[in-house]
Coordinates of C-alpha atoms in Angstrom, one line a residue:
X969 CA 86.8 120.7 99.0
X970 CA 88.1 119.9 102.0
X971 CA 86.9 116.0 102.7
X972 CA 86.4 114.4 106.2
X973 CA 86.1 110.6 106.1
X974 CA 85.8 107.7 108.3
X975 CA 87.2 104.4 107.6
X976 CA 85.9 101.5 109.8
X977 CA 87.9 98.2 110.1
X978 CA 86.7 95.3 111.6
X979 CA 89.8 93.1 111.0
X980 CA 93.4 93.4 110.9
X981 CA 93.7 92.5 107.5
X982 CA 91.3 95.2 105.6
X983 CA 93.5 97.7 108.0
X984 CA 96.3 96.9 105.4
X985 CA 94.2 97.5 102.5
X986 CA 92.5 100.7 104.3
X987 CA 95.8 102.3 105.3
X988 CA 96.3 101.7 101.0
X989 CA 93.3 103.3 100.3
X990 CA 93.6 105.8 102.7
X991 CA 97.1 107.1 100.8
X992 CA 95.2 107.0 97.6
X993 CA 92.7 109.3 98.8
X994 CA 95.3 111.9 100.4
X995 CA 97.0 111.2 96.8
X996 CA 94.0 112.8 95.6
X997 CA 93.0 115.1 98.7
X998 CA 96.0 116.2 100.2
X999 CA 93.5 118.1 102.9
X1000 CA 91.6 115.4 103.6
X1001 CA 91.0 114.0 107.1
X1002 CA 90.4 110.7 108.2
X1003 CA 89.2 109.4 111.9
X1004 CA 87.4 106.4 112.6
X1005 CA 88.1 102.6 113.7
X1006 CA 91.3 100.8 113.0
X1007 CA 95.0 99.3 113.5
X1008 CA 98.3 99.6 112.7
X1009 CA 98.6 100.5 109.4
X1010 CA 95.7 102.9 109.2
X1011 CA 97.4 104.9 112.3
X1012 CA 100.6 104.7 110.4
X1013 CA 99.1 106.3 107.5
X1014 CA 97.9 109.4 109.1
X1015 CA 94.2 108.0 110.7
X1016 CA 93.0 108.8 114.1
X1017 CA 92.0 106.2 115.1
X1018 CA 89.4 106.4 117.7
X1019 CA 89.1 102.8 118.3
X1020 CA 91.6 100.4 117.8
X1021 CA 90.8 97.2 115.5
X1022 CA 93.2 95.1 117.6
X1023 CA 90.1 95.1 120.6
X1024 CA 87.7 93.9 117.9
X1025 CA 89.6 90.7 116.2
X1026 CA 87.8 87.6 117.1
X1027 CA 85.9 84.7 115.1
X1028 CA 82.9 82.2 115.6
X1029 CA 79.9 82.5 116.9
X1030 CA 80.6 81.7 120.3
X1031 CA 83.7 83.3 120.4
X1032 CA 81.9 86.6 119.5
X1033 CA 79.3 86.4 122.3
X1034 CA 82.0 86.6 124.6
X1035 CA 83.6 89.9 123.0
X1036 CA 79.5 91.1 123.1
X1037 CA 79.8 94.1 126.3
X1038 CA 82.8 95.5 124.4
X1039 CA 81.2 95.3 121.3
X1040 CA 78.2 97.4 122.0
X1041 CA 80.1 99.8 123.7
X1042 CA 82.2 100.1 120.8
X1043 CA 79.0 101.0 118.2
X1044 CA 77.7 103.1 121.0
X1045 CA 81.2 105.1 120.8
X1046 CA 80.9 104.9 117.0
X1047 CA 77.4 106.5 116.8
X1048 CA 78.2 109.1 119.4
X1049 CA 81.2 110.0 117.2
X1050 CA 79.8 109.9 113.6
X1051 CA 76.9 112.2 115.2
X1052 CA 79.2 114.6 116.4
X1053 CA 81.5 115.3 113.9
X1054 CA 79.4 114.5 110.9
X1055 CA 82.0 113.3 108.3
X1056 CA 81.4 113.6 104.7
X1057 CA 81.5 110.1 104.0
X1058 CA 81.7 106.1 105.6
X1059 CA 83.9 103.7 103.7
X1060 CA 83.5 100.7 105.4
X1061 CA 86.0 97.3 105.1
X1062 CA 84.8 94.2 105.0
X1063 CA 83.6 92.9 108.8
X1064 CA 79.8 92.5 107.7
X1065 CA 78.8 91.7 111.4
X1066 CA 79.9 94.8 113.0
X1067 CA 80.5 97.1 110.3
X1068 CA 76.4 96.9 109.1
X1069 CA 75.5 98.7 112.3
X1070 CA 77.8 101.7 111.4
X1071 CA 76.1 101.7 107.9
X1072 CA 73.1 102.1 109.9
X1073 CA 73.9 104.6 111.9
X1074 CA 75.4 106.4 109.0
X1075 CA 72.8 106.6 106.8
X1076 CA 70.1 107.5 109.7
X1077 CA 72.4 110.5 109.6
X1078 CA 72.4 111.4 106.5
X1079 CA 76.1 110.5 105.8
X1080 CA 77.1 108.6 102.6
X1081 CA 78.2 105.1 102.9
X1082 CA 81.1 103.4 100.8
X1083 CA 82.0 100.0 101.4
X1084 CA 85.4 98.9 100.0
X1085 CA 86.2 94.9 100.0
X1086 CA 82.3 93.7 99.9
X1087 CA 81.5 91.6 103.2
X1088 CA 81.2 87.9 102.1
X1089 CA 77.4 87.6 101.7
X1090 CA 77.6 85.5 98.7
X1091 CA 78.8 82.6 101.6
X1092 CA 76.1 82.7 103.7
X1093 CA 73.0 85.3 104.4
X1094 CA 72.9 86.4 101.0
X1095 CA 70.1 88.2 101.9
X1096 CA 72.0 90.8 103.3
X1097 CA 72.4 92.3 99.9
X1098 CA 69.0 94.3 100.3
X1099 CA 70.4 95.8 103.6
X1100 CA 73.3 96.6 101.4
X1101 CA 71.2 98.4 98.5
X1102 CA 68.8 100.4 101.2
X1103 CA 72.3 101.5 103.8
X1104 CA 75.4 101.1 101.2
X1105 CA 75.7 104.5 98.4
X1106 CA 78.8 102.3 96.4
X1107 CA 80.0 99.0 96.6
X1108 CA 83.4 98.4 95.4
X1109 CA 84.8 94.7 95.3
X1110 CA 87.6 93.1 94.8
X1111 CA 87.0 89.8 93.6
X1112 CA 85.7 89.0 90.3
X1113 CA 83.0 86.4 91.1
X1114 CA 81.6 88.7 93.2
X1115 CA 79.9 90.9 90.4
X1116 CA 77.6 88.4 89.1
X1117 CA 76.5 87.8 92.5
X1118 CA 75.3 91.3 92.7
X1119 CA 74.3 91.4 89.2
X1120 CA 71.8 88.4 89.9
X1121 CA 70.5 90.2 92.8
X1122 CA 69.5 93.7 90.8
X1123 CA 72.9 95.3 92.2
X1124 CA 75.7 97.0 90.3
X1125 CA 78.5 97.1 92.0
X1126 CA 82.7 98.7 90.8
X1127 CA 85.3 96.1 90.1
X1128 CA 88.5 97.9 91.1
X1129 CA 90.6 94.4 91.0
X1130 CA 92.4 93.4 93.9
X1131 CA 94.8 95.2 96.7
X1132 CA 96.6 92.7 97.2
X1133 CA 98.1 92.8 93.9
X1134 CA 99.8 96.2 94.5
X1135 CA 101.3 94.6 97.6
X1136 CA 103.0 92.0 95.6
X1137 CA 105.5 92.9 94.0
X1138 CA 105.6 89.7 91.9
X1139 CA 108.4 90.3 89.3
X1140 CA 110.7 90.7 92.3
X1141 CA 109.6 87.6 94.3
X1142 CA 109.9 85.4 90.9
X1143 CA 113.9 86.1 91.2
X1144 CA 113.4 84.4 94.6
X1145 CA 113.6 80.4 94.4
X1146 CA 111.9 78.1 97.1
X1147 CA 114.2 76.5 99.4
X1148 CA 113.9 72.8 99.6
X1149 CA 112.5 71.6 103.1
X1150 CA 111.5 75.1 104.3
X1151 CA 108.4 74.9 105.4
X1152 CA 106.2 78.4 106.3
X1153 CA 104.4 78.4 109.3
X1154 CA 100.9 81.3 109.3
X1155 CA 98.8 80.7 112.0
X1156 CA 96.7 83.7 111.9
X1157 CA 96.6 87.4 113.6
X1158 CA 93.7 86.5 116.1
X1159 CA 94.6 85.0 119.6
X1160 CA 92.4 82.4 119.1
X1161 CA 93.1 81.2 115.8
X1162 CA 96.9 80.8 116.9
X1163 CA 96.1 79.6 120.5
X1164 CA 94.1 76.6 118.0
X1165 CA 96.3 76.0 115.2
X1166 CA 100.1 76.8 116.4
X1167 CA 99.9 73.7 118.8
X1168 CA 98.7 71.4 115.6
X1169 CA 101.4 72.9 113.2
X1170 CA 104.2 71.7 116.2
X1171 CA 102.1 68.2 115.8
X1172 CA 102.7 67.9 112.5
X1173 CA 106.5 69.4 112.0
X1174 CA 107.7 67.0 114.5
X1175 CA 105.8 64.1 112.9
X1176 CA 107.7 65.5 109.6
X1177 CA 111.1 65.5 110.7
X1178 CA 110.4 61.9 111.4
X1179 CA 110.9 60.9 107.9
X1180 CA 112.4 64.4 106.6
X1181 CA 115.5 65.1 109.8
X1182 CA 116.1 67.9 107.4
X1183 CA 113.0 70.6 107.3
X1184 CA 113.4 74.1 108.4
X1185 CA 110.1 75.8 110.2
X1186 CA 109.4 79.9 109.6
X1187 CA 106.8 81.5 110.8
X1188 CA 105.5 84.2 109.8
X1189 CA 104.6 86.5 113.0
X1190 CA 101.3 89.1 112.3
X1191 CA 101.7 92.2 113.4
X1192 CA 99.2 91.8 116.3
X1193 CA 101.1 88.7 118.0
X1194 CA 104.3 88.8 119.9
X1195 CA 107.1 86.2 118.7
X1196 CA 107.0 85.2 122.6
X1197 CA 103.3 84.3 122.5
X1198 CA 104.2 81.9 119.2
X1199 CA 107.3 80.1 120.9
X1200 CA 105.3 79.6 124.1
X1201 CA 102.7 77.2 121.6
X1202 CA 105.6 76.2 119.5
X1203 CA 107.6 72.5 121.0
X1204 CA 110.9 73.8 122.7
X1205 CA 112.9 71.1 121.1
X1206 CA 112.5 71.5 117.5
X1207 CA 114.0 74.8 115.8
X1208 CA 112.0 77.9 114.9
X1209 CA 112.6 81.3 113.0
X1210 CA 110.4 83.9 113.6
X1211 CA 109.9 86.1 110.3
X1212 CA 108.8 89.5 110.9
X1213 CA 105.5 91.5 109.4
X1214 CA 107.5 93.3 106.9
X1215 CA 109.4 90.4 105.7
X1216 CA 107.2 88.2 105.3
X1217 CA 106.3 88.2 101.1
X1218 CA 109.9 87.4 100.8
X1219 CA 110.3 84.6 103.3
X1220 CA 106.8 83.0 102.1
X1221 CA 108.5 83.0 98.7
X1222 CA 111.5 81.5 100.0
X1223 CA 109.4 78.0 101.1
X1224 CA 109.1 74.8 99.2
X1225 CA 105.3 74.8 101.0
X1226 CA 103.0 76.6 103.7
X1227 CA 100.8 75.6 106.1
X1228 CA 98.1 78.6 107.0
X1229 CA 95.3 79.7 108.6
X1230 CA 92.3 80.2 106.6
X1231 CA 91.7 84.1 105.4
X1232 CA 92.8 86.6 103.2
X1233 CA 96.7 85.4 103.4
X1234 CA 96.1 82.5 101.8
X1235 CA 95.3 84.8 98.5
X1236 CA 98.6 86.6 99.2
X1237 CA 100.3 83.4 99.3
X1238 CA 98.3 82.2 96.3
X1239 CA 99.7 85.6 94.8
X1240 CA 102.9 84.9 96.0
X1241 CA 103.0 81.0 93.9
X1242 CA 103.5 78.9 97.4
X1243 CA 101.4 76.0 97.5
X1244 CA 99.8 75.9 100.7
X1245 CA 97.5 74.1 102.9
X1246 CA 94.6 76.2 104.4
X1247 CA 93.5 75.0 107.9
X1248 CA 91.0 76.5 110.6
X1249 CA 89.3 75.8 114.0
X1250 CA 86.3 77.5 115.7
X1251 CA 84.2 76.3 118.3
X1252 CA 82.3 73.0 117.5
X1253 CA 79.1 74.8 117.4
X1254 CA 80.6 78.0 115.3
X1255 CA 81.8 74.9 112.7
X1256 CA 78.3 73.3 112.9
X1257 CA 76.4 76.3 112.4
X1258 CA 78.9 77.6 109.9
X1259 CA 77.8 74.4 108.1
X1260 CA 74.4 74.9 107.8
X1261 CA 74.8 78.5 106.4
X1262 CA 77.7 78.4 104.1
X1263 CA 76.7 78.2 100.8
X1264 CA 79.6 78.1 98.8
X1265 CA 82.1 75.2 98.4
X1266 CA 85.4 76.5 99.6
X1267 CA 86.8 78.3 102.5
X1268 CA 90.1 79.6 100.7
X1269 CA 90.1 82.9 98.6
X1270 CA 92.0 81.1 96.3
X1271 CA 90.1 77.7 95.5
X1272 CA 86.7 80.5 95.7
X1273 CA 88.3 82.4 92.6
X1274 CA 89.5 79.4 90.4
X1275 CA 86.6 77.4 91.4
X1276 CA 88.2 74.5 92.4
X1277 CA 90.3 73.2 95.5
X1278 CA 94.0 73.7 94.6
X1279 CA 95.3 74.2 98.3
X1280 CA 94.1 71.7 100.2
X1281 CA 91.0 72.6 102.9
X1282 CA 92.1 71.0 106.7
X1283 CA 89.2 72.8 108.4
X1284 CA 88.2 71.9 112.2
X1285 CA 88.8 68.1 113.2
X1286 CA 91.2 67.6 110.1
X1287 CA 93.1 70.5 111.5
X1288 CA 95.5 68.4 113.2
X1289 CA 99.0 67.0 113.2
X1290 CA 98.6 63.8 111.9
X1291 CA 96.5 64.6 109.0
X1292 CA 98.6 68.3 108.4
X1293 CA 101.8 66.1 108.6
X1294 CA 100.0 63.4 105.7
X1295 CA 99.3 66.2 103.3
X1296 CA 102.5 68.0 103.3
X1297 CA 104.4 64.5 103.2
X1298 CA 102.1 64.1 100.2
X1299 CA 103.4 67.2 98.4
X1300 CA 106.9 66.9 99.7
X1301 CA 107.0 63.4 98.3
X1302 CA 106.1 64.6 94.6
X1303 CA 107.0 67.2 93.1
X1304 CA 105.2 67.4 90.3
X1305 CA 102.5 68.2 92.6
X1306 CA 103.9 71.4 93.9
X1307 CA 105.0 71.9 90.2
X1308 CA 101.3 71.6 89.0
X1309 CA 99.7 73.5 92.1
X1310 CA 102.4 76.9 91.0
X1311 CA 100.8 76.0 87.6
X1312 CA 97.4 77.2 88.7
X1313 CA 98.6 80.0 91.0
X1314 CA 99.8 81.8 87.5
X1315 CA 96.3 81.5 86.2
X1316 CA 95.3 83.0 89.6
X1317 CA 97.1 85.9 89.4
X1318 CA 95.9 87.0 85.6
X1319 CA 92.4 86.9 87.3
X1320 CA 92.7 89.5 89.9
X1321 CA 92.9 92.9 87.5
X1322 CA 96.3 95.2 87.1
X1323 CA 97.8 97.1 90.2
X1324 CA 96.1 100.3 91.5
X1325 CA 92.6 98.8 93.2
X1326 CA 93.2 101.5 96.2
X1327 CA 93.5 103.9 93.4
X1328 CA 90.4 103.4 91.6
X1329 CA 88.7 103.3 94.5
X1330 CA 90.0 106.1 96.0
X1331 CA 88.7 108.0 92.8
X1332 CA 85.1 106.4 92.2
X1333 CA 84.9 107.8 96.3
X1334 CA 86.4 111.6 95.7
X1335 CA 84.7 111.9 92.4
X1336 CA 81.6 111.1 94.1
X1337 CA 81.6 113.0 96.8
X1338 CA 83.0 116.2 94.7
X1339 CA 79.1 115.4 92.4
X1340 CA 77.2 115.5 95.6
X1341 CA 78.8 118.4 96.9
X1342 CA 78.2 120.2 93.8
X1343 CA 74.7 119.4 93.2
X1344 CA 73.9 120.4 97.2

């Protein structure tokens, strides 16, 4: 057997986890080939990567109609490709909005679909999950809750447990303790998240060092931003450091607290045990619509899985300096409070399964193609 596959990314983050599952399945194919759609780490692990993730990474309703030409052209390229080289199998990662078309176009040509990371339709649209049965061959998720959601829609789906679990490597960051005052900066990988929330986290530090001369500001660069393009949102006058992409478990272990952008690093830093506040800012019409769809009651990963709000939610007008500044003084002020928030983040990380989710994945994937293949 000598597998073809393409892997489709909508988002920076699943082109971490893909580039993990992309290793497990050379661990178990070493002749395997992958193409498809993605960023860094996926071309770092051996994809080609006929499109590049980075010119896809936007949020909000309105901020997606203006990315719309490029989009189009994008599935245009997609179909074109996945009809001419007819690979044995689509794994998809998360990105429902875009990454629903290639299923699509998959499975009107014949070609398997697997989607790894399920798209979040348990938030809104939850209809979407009979476009998932008719287009989607396996669904493998990584979060718990998310299996009873399918259950209760007639849908099995695999539990491999979580990536990011592999990725931290938890009994080394526990030797690590949190520096008093340090105070961890994540504005997101998308320009426009950090164009939104980089100016509001300089609000609030230098509101801070009003009453605290002493905190330290890190910030934790993505791989898709430029530590020029941070500084230039950052105030000159109040001290920075820059973390880089690769050192960034061990530097978010390092502070007493973060303040993030909303998305899958708040679960890492959940992971991680810092306490962090989770803030976000779309368009006002993005936030109102998002309001009327949404039907779950948090936005963080974390607060989702334990089922209530341990990291404070600053989402759209209380994403701002002032009111950033008045939470983080809040937990600065006690803690207890950071003591009891670490509290829950062990009970987090015992729900989120044993290492190797890229692994079992990987296998439920190969084994299934190698039973097709037989039975053609």
């Amino acid at each position: 057997m000598h597998p073809s596959i393409w892997i489709n990314t909508g988002e920076l983050s699943g082109d971490m986890h893909g580039a993990a599952l992309l290793e497990a399945l050379r661990a178990l194919a070493p002749d395997l080939s992958c193409t498809g759609m993605g960023g860094p780490y996926l071309r770092a692990a051996g994809q080609q990567a006929m499109l590049r993730v980075e010119d896809l990474s936007v949020m909000g309703i309105t901020e997606v109609i203006a990315y719309l030409p490029r989009i189009f052209s994008m599935l245009r390229d997609i179909r074109a490709e996945l009809a001419r080289t007819r690979p044995d199998a689509v794994v998809l990662i998360d990105a429902p909005e875009f990454n629903f078309r290639v299923a699509k176009a998959a499975t009107d040509l014949g070609i398997p679909v697997y989607y790894y990371i399920s798209p979040k339709i348990w938030a809104w649209r939850t209809g979407r999950v009979q476009f998932i049965k008719r287009h989607v061959r396996r669904m493998l998720s990584i979060l718990p809750f998310e299996v009873d959601f399918y259950r209760r829609h007639g849908m099995e789906v695999d539990y491999v447990g979580n990536p990011l679990v592999d990725m931290v490597d938890w009994p080394a960051l526990a030797a690590i303790t949190p520096v008093e005052g340090r105070i961890g900066l994540m504005p997101g990988s998308r320009r426009k998240e950090v164009e939104s929330l980089m100016p509001a986290f300089g609000d609030a530090a230098r509101l801070m060092l009003e009453h605290r001369p002493g905190l330290e500001f890190h910030c934790m660069r993505a791989p898709s931003t430029t530590e020029a393009a941070l500084r230039a949102l950052w105030p000159q006058d109040i001290p920075l450091h820059i973390v880089a992409p690769e050192d960034r478990y061990h530097a978010v272990r390092s502070c007493q607290m973060l303040i993030a952008a909303s998305g899958t690093a708040t679960l890492e830093t959940a992971l991680i045990g810092t306490p962090t506040l989770v803030t976000y800012k779309v368009s006002p019409f993005s936030y109102w619509l998002g309001r009327k769809l949404v039907k779950v009651r948090f936005a963080a990963l974390p607060n989702l899985v334990l089922d209530r709000e341990v990291f404070p939610e600053l989402l759209q007008e209380k994403a701002t300096g002032p009111v950033i500044a008045q939470h983080a003084a809040a937990w600065l002020d006690a803690p207890e409070a950071l003591a009891a928030v670490r509290s829950e983040l062990d009970v987090l990380r015992t729900m989120l399964g044993e290492p190797g989710a890229a692994g079992r994945a990987a296998r439920i994937i190969i084994d299934d193609l190698t039973g097709r293949k037989q039975q053609d």
